[in-house]
Amino acid sequence: MPLLCISLLALLLLPLSLSCSSTRPLEEVQRDYMEIVRIELDNTRGSITALLNNSPCPVLKQKLRHCTANISTIVSILHSLACKMKNLSVSQTDGLAMSLLNSIRCPCPGKLTNEPNTRLGTATRKRRNNPRKSKEAKNLCKTKAILSAITDCYEMLNSRLMDT
């Protein structure tokens, strides 16, 4: 029974330990956006759009976290989006991800080790059948969606800070 309680407690506290506890004032995050991040965001969006060559992107199966009316969660959502973008390993987004993480002053948590894949044969067969370009296009589409969500968060942050 105590082992079950410890496991349950670890599962409850794990998301808190992976989150960022940045206490940077929102005004400074907004100023960094206006001076640095916005330029990187525009440049990255342009290069991703050029790479996609106006190809349609399918709807993502996994929903991204979008900013809500609660202004206190904007920094944590931006952090989550920047880490997702960094984990996609698209070279065009490296500068933007680093600028965003430096602005928030919060690094991404280390990658957790995955359990070994027990269905290795199936995964290998799928990989051989799908060309490498489709995975790159999928990552570019995910990146495009993340860029859109980041832009929305900064627009919401700017409008909230202008109102106060």
PDB file of C-alpha atoms in Angstrom:
ATOM      1  CA  MET A   1       0.000   0.000   0.000  1.00  0.00           C
ATOM      2  CA  PRO A   2       2.749   2.577   0.818  1.00  0.00           C
ATOM      3  CA  LEU A   3       4.400   1.802  -2.514  1.00  0.00           C
ATOM      4  CA  LEU A   4       1.162   2.639  -4.302  1.00  0.00           C
ATOM      5  CA  CYS A   5       0.908   5.948  -2.430  1.00  0.00           C
ATOM      6  CA  ILE A   6       4.488   6.852  -3.292  1.00  0.00           C
ATOM      7  CA  SER A   7       3.897   6.021  -6.951  1.00  0.00           C
ATOM      8  CA  LEU A   8       0.731   8.100  -7.012  1.00  0.00           C
ATOM      9  CA  LEU A   9       2.505  11.015  -5.354  1.00  0.00           C
ATOM     10  CA  ALA A  10       5.344  10.793  -7.884  1.00  0.00           C
ATOM     11  CA  LEU A  11       2.867  10.886 -10.766  1.00  0.00           C
ATOM     12  CA  LEU A  12       1.189  13.955  -9.304  1.00  0.00           C
ATOM     13  CA  LEU A  13       4.439  15.825  -8.706  1.00  0.00           C
ATOM     14  CA  LEU A  14       6.223  14.862 -11.934  1.00  0.00           C
ATOM     15  CA  PRO A  15       4.490  17.471 -14.134  1.00  0.00           C
ATOM     16  CA  LEU A  16       5.354  20.152 -11.580  1.00  0.00           C
ATOM     17  CA  SER A  17       9.009  19.176 -11.623  1.00  0.00           C
ATOM     18  CA  LEU A  18       9.097  19.347 -15.432  1.00  0.00           C
ATOM     19  CA  SER A  19       7.434  22.754 -15.605  1.00  0.00           C
ATOM     20  CA  CYS A  20       9.276  26.020 -15.581  1.00  0.00           C
ATOM     21  CA  SER A  21       9.066  28.255 -12.561  1.00  0.00           C
ATOM     22  CA  SER A  22      10.195  31.431 -14.294  1.00  0.00           C
ATOM     23  CA  THR A  23       9.424  34.568 -12.337  1.00  0.00           C
ATOM     24  CA  ARG A  24      10.381  36.915 -15.130  1.00  0.00           C
ATOM     25  CA  PRO A  25       7.963  39.855 -15.360  1.00  0.00           C
ATOM     26  CA  LEU A  26       5.621  39.691 -18.335  1.00  0.00           C
ATOM     27  CA  GLU A  27       6.667  43.194 -19.379  1.00  0.00           C
ATOM     28  CA  GLU A  28      10.242  41.983 -19.901  1.00  0.00           C
ATOM     29  CA  VAL A  29       9.024  38.987 -21.903  1.00  0.00           C
ATOM     30  CA  GLN A  30       6.977  41.369 -24.045  1.00  0.00           C
ATOM     31  CA  ARG A  31       9.977  43.688 -24.529  1.00  0.00           C
ATOM     32  CA  ASP A  32      12.148  40.735 -25.612  1.00  0.00           C
ATOM     33  CA  TYR A  33       9.413  39.779 -28.057  1.00  0.00           C
ATOM     34  CA  MET A  34       9.278  43.261 -29.569  1.00  0.00           C
ATOM     35  CA  GLU A  35      13.077  43.505 -29.887  1.00  0.00           C
ATOM     36  CA  ILE A  36      14.267  39.967 -30.672  1.00  0.00           C
ATOM     37  CA  VAL A  37      11.718  37.168 -30.784  1.00  0.00           C
ATOM     38  CA  ARG A  38       9.333  38.795 -33.274  1.00  0.00           C
ATOM     39  CA  ILE A  39      12.095  39.112 -35.873  1.00  0.00           C
ATOM     40  CA  GLU A  40      13.140  35.480 -35.355  1.00  0.00           C
ATOM     41  CA  LEU A  41       9.482  34.408 -35.517  1.00  0.00           C
ATOM     42  CA  ASP A  42       8.891  36.230 -38.810  1.00  0.00           C
ATOM     43  CA  ASN A  43      12.096  34.848 -40.342  1.00  0.00           C
ATOM     44  CA  THR A  44      11.319  31.299 -39.213  1.00  0.00           C
ATOM     45  CA  ARG A  45       7.738  31.481 -40.474  1.00  0.00           C
ATOM     46  CA  GLY A  46       9.010  32.676 -43.868  1.00  0.00           C
ATOM     47  CA  SER A  47      11.559  29.880 -44.186  1.00  0.00           C
ATOM     48  CA  ILE A  48       9.091  27.171 -43.091  1.00  0.00           C
ATOM     49  CA  THR A  49       6.481  28.468 -45.542  1.00  0.00           C
ATOM     50  CA  ALA A  50       9.067  28.451 -48.332  1.00  0.00           C
ATOM     51  CA  LEU A  51      10.075  24.881 -47.510  1.00  0.00           C
ATOM     52  CA  LEU A  52       6.474  23.706 -47.574  1.00  0.00           C
ATOM     53  CA  ASN A  53       5.966  25.307 -51.010  1.00  0.00           C
ATOM     54  CA  ASN A  54       2.308  26.053 -50.192  1.00  0.00           C
ATOM     55  CA  SER A  55       1.667  22.352 -49.571  1.00  0.00           C
ATOM     56  CA  PRO A  56      -1.433  21.734 -47.487  1.00  0.00           C
ATOM     57  CA  CYS A  57      -0.799  20.543 -43.961  1.00  0.00           C
ATOM     58  CA  PRO A  58      -3.101  17.911 -42.480  1.00  0.00           C
ATOM     59  CA  VAL A  59      -4.885  18.589 -39.217  1.00  0.00           C
ATOM     60  CA  LEU A  60      -2.690  17.578 -36.303  1.00  0.00           C
ATOM     61  CA  LYS A  61      -3.860  14.591 -34.297  1.00  0.00           C
ATOM     62  CA  GLN A  62      -2.353  15.965 -31.119  1.00  0.00           C
ATOM     63  CA  LYS A  63      -3.747  19.323 -30.059  1.00  0.00           C
ATOM     64  CA  LEU A  64      -1.284  22.025 -29.089  1.00  0.00           C
ATOM     65  CA  ARG A  65      -1.717  24.011 -25.931  1.00  0.00           C
ATOM     66  CA  HIS A  66      -3.033  27.422 -26.841  1.00  0.00           C
ATOM     67  CA  CYS A  67      -2.989  30.485 -24.659  1.00  0.00           C
ATOM     68  CA  THR A  68      -6.113  31.122 -22.673  1.00  0.00           C
ATOM     69  CA  ALA A  69      -7.569  34.188 -21.040  1.00  0.00           C
ATOM     70  CA  ASN A  70      -5.442  33.512 -17.964  1.00  0.00           C
ATOM     71  CA  ILE A  71      -2.375  35.713 -18.423  1.00  0.00           C
ATOM     72  CA  SER A  72      -0.379  33.881 -15.759  1.00  0.00           C
ATOM     73  CA  THR A  73      -0.198  30.735 -17.908  1.00  0.00           C
ATOM     74  CA  ILE A  74       1.139  32.451 -21.027  1.00  0.00           C
ATOM     75  CA  VAL A  75       4.800  32.005 -20.048  1.00  0.00           C
ATOM     76  CA  SER A  76       4.352  28.307 -19.249  1.00  0.00           C
ATOM     77  CA  ILE A  77       2.518  27.722 -22.537  1.00  0.00           C
ATOM     78  CA  LEU A  78       5.217  29.583 -24.487  1.00  0.00           C
ATOM     79  CA  HIS A  79       7.800  27.434 -22.706  1.00  0.00           C
ATOM     80  CA  SER A  80       5.939  24.252 -23.619  1.00  0.00           C
ATOM     81  CA  LEU A  81       5.608  25.306 -27.268  1.00  0.00           C
ATOM     82  CA  ALA A  82       9.286  26.293 -27.514  1.00  0.00           C
ATOM     83  CA  CYS A  83      10.362  22.919 -26.105  1.00  0.00           C
ATOM     84  CA  LYS A  84       8.097  21.061 -28.534  1.00  0.00           C
ATOM     85  CA  MET A  85       9.555  23.065 -31.394  1.00  0.00           C
ATOM     86  CA  LYS A  86      13.096  22.365 -30.200  1.00  0.00           C
ATOM     87  CA  ASN A  87      12.390  18.621 -29.922  1.00  0.00           C
ATOM     88  CA  LEU A  88      11.214  18.499 -33.547  1.00  0.00           C
ATOM     89  CA  SER A  89      14.828  19.181 -34.586  1.00  0.00           C
ATOM     90  CA  VAL A  90      13.990  21.395 -37.543  1.00  0.00           C
ATOM     91  CA  SER A  91      17.154  23.390 -38.177  1.00  0.00           C
ATOM     92  CA  GLN A  92      15.264  26.530 -39.224  1.00  0.00           C
ATOM     93  CA  THR A  93      13.731  26.837 -35.735  1.00  0.00           C
ATOM     94  CA  ASP A  94      16.879  26.561 -33.625  1.00  0.00           C
ATOM     95  CA  GLY A  95      17.456  30.308 -33.368  1.00  0.00           C
ATOM     96  CA  LEU A  96      13.827  31.046 -32.533  1.00  0.00           C
ATOM     97  CA  ALA A  97      13.648  28.319 -29.883  1.00  0.00           C
ATOM     98  CA  MET A  98      16.807  29.577 -28.189  1.00  0.00           C
ATOM     99  CA  SER A  99      15.638  33.211 -28.311  1.00  0.00           C
ATOM    100  CA  LEU A 100      12.282  32.252 -26.840  1.00  0.00           C
ATOM    101  CA  LEU A 101      13.797  30.116 -24.072  1.00  0.00           C
ATOM    102  CA  ASN A 102      16.337  32.832 -23.249  1.00  0.00           C
ATOM    103  CA  SER A 103      13.543  35.398 -23.104  1.00  0.00           C
ATOM    104  CA  ILE A 104      11.578  33.285 -20.649  1.00  0.00           C
ATOM    105  CA  ARG A 105      14.811  32.274 -18.883  1.00  0.00           C
ATOM    106  CA  CYS A 106      13.800  28.690 -18.588  1.00  0.00           C
ATOM    107  CA  PRO A 107      15.513  25.702 -20.265  1.00  0.00           C
ATOM    108  CA  CYS A 108      13.687  22.708 -21.642  1.00  0.00           C
ATOM    109  CA  PRO A 109      13.677  19.631 -19.441  1.00  0.00           C
ATOM    110  CA  GLY A 110      15.892  16.779 -20.575  1.00  0.00           C
ATOM    111  CA  LYS A 111      14.373  14.110 -22.760  1.00  0.00           C
ATOM    112  CA  LEU A 112      12.968  11.189 -20.850  1.00  0.00           C
ATOM    113  CA  THR A 113      14.170   7.786 -21.951  1.00  0.00           C
ATOM    114  CA  ASN A 114      11.579   5.796 -23.807  1.00  0.00           C
ATOM    115  CA  GLU A 115      10.894   2.155 -23.174  1.00  0.00           C
ATOM    116  CA  PRO A 116      12.251  -0.117 -25.905  1.00  0.00           C
ATOM    117  CA  ASN A 117       9.873  -0.739 -28.759  1.00  0.00           C
ATOM    118  CA  THR A 118       8.604  -4.294 -28.557  1.00  0.00           C
ATOM    119  CA  ARG A 119       7.143  -4.146 -32.078  1.00  0.00           C
ATOM    120  CA  LEU A 120      10.412  -3.337 -33.804  1.00  0.00           C
ATOM    121  CA  GLY A 121       9.584  -5.282 -36.964  1.00  0.00           C
ATOM    122  CA  THR A 122       6.381  -3.322 -37.585  1.00  0.00           C
ATOM    123  CA  ALA A 123       8.057   0.017 -36.956  1.00  0.00           C
ATOM    124  CA  THR A 124      10.910  -0.844 -39.296  1.00  0.00           C
ATOM    125  CA  ARG A 125       8.558  -1.904 -42.067  1.00  0.00           C
ATOM    126  CA  LYS A 126       6.587   1.332 -41.785  1.00  0.00           C
ATOM    127  CA  ARG A 127       9.769   3.341 -41.915  1.00  0.00           C
ATOM    128  CA  ARG A 128      10.898   1.626 -45.105  1.00  0.00           C
ATOM    129  CA  ASN A 129       7.560   2.160 -46.811  1.00  0.00           C
ATOM    130  CA  ASN A 130       7.323   5.864 -45.985  1.00  0.00           C
ATOM    131  CA  PRO A 131       9.819   8.133 -47.707  1.00  0.00           C
ATOM    132  CA  ARG A 132      11.957  10.361 -45.513  1.00  0.00           C
ATOM    133  CA  LYS A 133      10.453  13.463 -47.083  1.00  0.00           C
ATOM    134  CA  SER A 134       7.026  12.714 -45.621  1.00  0.00           C
ATOM    135  CA  LYS A 135       8.455  12.801 -42.082  1.00  0.00           C
ATOM    136  CA  GLU A 136      10.208  16.079 -42.820  1.00  0.00           C
ATOM    137  CA  ALA A 137       6.999  17.532 -44.246  1.00  0.00           C
ATOM    138  CA  LYS A 138       5.089  16.351 -41.191  1.00  0.00           C
ATOM    139  CA  ASN A 139       7.626  18.028 -38.891  1.00  0.00           C
ATOM    140  CA  LEU A 140       7.421  21.213 -40.956  1.00  0.00           C
ATOM    141  CA  CYS A 141       3.620  21.168 -40.621  1.00  0.00           C
ATOM    142  CA  LYS A 142       3.916  20.671 -36.855  1.00  0.00           C
ATOM    143  CA  THR A 143       6.392  23.534 -36.744  1.00  0.00           C
ATOM    144  CA  LYS A 144       4.010  25.754 -38.693  1.00  0.00           C
ATOM    145  CA  ALA A 145       1.235  25.016 -36.183  1.00  0.00           C
ATOM    146  CA  ILE A 146       3.560  25.732 -33.252  1.00  0.00           C
ATOM    147  CA  LEU A 147       4.615  29.034 -34.837  1.00  0.00           C
ATOM    148  CA  SER A 148       0.969  30.000 -35.167  1.00  0.00           C
ATOM    149  CA  ALA A 149       0.284  29.148 -31.521  1.00  0.00           C
ATOM    150  CA  ILE A 150       3.354  31.122 -30.368  1.00  0.00           C
ATOM    151  CA  THR A 151       2.206  34.132 -32.385  1.00  0.00           C
ATOM    152  CA  ASP A 152      -1.260  33.908 -30.818  1.00  0.00           C
ATOM    153  CA  CYS A 153       0.245  33.785 -27.320  1.00  0.00           C
ATOM    154  CA  TYR A 154       2.376  36.854 -27.912  1.00  0.00           C
ATOM    155  CA  GLU A 155      -0.578  38.735 -29.412  1.00  0.00           C
ATOM    156  CA  MET A 156      -2.640  37.864 -26.344  1.00  0.00           C
ATOM    157  CA  LEU A 157       0.202  38.922 -24.053  1.00  0.00           C
ATOM    158  CA  ASN A 158       0.562  42.239 -25.886  1.00  0.00           C
ATOM    159  CA  SER A 159      -3.158  42.974 -25.753  1.00  0.00           C
ATOM    160  CA  ARG A 160      -3.400  42.086 -22.032  1.00  0.00           C
ATOM    161  CA  LEU A 161      -0.437  44.284 -21.120  1.00  0.00           C
ATOM    162  CA  MET A 162      -1.781  47.178 -23.223  1.00  0.00           C
ATOM    163  CA  ASP A 163      -5.101  47.000 -21.344  1.00  0.00           C
ATOM    164  CA  THR A 164      -3.416  47.370 -17.952  1.00  0.00           C
TER     165      THR A 164
END
